Tab-separated table of C-alpha atoms in Angstrom:
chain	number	residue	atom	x	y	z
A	120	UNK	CA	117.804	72.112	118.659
A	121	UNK	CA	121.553	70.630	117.569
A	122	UNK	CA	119.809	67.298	119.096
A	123	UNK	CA	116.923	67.316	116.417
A	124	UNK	CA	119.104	68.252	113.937
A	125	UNK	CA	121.400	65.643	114.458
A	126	UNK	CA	118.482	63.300	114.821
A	127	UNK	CA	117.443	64.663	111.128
A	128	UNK	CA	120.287	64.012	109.561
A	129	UNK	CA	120.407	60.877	110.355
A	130	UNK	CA	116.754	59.749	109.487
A	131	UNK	CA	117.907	61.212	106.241
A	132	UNK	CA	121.002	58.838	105.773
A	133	UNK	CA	119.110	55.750	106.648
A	134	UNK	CA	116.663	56.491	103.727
A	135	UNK	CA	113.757	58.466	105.228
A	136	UNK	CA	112.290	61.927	104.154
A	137	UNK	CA	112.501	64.834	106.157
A	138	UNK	CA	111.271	68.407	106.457
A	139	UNK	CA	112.580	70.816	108.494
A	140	UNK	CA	112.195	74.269	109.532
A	141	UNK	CA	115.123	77.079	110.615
A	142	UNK	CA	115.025	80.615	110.258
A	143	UNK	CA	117.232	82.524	107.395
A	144	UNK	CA	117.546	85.382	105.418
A	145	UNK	CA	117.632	83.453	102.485
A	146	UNK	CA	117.365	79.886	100.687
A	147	UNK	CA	121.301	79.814	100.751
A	148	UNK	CA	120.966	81.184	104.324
A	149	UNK	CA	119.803	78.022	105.654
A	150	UNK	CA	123.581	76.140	105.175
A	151	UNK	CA	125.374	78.792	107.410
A	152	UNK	CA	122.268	78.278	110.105
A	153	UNK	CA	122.939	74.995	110.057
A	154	UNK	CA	126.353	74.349	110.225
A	155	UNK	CA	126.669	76.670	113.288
A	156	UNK	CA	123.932	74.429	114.695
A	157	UNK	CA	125.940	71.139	114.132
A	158	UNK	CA	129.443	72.879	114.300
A	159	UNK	CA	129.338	70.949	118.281
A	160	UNK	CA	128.571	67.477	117.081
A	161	UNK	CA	130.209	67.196	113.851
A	162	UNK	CA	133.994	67.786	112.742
A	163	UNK	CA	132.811	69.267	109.140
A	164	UNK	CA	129.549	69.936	109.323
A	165	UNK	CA	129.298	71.113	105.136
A	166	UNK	CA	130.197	67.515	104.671
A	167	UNK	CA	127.408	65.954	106.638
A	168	UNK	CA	125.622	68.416	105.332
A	169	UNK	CA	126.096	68.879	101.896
A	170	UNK	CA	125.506	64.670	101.042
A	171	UNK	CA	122.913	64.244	98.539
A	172	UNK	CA	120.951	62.031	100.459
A	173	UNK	CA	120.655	64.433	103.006
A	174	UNK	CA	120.113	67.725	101.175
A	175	UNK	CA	117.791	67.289	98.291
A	176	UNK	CA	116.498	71.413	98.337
A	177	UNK	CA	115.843	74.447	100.099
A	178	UNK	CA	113.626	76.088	100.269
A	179	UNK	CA	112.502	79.931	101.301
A	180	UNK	CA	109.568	81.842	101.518
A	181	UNK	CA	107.976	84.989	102.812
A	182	UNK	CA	104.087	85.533	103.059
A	183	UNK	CA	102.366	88.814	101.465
A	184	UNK	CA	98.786	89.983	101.728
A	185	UNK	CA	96.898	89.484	98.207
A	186	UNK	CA	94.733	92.524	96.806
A	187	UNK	CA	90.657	91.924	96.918
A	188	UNK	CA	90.124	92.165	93.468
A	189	UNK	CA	86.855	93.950	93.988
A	190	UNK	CA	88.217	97.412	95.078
A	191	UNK	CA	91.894	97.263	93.892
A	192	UNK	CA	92.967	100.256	92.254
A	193	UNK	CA	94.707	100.141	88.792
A	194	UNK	CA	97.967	101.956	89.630
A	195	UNK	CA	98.300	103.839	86.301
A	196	UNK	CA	94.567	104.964	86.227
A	197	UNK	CA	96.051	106.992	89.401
A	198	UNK	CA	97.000	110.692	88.871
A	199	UNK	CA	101.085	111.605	89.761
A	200	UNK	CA	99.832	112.989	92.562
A	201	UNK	CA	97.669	110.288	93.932
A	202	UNK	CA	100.004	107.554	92.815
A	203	UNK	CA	102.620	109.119	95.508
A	204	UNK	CA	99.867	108.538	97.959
A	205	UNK	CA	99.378	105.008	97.235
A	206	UNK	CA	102.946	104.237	96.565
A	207	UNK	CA	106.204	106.669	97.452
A	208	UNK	CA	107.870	107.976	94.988
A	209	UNK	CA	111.485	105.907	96.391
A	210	UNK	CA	109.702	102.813	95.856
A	211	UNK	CA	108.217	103.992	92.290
A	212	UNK	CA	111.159	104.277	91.171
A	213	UNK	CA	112.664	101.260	92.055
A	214	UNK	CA	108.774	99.404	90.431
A	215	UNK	CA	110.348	101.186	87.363
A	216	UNK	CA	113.884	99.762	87.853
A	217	UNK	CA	112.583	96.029	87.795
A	218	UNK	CA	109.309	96.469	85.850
A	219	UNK	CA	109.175	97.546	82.012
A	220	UNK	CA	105.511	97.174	81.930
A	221	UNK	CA	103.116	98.044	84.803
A	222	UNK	CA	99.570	97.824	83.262
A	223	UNK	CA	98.902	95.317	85.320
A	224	UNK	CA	100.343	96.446	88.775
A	225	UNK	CA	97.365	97.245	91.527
A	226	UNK	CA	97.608	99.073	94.728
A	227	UNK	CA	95.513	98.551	98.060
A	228	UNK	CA	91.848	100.155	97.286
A	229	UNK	CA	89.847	101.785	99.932
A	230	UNK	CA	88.017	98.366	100.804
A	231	UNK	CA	84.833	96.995	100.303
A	232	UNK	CA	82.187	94.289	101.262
A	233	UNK	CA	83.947	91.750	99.773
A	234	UNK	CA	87.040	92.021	101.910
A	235	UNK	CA	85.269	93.260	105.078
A	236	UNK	CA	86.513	96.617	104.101
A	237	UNK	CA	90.222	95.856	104.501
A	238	UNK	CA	91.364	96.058	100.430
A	239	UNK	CA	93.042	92.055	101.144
A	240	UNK	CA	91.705	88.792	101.206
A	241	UNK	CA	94.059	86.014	102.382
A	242	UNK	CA	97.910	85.861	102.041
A	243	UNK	CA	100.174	84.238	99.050
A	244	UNK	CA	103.976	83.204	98.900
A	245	UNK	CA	106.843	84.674	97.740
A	246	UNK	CA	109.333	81.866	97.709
A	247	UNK	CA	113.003	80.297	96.521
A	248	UNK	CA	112.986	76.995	95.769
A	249	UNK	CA	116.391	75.334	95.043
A	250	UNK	CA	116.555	71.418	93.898
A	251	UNK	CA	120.273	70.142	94.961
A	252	UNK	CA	122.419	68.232	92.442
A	253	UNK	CA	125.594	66.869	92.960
A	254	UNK	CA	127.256	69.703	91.594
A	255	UNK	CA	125.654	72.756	93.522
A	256	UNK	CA	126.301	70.091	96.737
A	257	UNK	CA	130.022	70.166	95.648
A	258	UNK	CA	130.212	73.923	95.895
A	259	UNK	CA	128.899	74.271	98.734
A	260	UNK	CA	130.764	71.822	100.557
A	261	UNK	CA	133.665	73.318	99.937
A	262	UNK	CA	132.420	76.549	101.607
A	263	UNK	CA	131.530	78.417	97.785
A	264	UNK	CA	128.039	79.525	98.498
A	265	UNK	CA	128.120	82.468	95.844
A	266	UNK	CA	129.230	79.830	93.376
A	267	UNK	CA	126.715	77.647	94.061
A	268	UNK	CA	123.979	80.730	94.306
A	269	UNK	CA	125.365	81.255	90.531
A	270	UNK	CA	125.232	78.416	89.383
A	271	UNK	CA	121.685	77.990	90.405
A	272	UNK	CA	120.775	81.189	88.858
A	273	UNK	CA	122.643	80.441	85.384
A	274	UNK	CA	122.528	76.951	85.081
A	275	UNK	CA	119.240	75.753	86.969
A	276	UNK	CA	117.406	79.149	86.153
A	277	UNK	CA	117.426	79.996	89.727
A	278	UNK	CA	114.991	83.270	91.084
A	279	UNK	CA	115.239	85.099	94.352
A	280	UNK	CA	111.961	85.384	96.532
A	281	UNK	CA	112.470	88.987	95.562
A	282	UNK	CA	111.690	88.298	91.932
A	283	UNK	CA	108.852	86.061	92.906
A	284	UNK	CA	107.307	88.841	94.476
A	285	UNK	CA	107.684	91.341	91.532
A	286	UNK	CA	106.279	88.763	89.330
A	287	UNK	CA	103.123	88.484	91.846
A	288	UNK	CA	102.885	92.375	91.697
A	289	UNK	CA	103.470	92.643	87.954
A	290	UNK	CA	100.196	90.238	87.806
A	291	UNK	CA	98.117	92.738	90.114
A	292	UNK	CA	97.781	90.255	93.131
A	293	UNK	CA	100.103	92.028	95.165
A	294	UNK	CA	100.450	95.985	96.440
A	295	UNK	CA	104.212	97.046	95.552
A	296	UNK	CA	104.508	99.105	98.839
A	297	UNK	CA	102.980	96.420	100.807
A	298	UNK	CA	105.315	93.760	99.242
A	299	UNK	CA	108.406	95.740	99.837
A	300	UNK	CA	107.426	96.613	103.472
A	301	UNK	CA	106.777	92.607	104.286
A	302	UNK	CA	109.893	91.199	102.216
A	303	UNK	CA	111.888	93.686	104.005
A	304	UNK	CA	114.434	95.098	100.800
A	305	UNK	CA	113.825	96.924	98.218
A	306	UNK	CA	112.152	95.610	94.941
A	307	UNK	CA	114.856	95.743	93.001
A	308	UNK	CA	117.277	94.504	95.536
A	309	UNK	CA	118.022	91.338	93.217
A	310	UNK	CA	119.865	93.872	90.310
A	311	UNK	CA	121.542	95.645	92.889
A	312	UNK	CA	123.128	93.542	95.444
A	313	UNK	CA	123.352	90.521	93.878
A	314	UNK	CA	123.698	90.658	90.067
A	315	UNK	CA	125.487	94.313	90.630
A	316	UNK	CA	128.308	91.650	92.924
A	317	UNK	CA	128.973	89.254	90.162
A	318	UNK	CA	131.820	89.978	88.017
């Protein structure tokens, strides 16, 4: 693995594109991953790492089962009662928190031909996409990774994969539980841990 990633780099210094693949929490996730990974070869690693020929973006993603729109159910055309069976009331509350309109939020119907009975049909992305500039590089070469994740946010209009996937629910593709269950935090987990740790 520190071989092919080594190997990467270096296709990427002598002027060719490359894609690669690591497992992370997070778009920003990916920098720690990979400096442990080249921490053997390479003195610095953030400064192989961080050169702009090298690290164009980053990218993130989760996958989340879409709603058959045949026999989706129209969350607010559900009774209290019936909405807690669809949706707990925990993760309700938290829809609230990040959603000031729900009209158009859709829970997991009881399936029908169309989706071979199984209320989904296919999967869609909920993704963070982050272009690298010379400045965002600078940060986090010198090891500032929640300066850099600001900066993207304020200055590049930077959103989580968490806000992604509210947007996809807010446009009735997505089932909120469902979502929450596959991106594995809470819906409004962008407000809370990190705009709630910015001072």
């Amino acid at each position: 693995y520190t071989e092919a990633a080594i190997a990467a780099i270096d296709a990427a210094l002598t002027g060719h594109a490359v894609w690669a693949t690591i497992h992370a929490n997070n778009a920003f996730g990916i920098i720690p991953r990979m400096v442990s990974t080249l921490a053997t070869h390479y003195r610095n690693p953030l400064e192989q790492l961080c050169d702009h020929n090298v690290l164009a973006g980053l990218e993130y993603q989760r996958l989340l089962p879409v709603l058959c729109p045949e026999c989706k159910v129209r969350l607010l055309d559900l009774e209290p009662e019936e909405r807690r069976q669809y949706v707990p009331e925990d993760v309700q509350d938290r829809l609230r928190r990040v959603l000031d309109d729900r009209e158009g939020v859709f829970v997991r119907g009881g399936g029908c031909e169309a989706c071979s009975h199984r209320g989904l049909v296919g999967q869609t992305v909920a993704a963070e996409i982050i272009a690298t500039d010379q400045e965002m590089l600078g940060y986090l070469r010198d090891g500032k990774t929640p300066r850099a994740h600001e900066y993207w946010v304020r200055e590049k209009g930077g959103r989580s994969y968490v806000e992604h996937a509210v947007d996809l629910i807010q446009s009735g593709l997505v089932d909120p539980y469902i979502a929450e269950e596959r991106l594995g935090v809470p819906l409004n987990f962008t407000q809370v841990f990190i705009q709630g740790g910015r001072s």
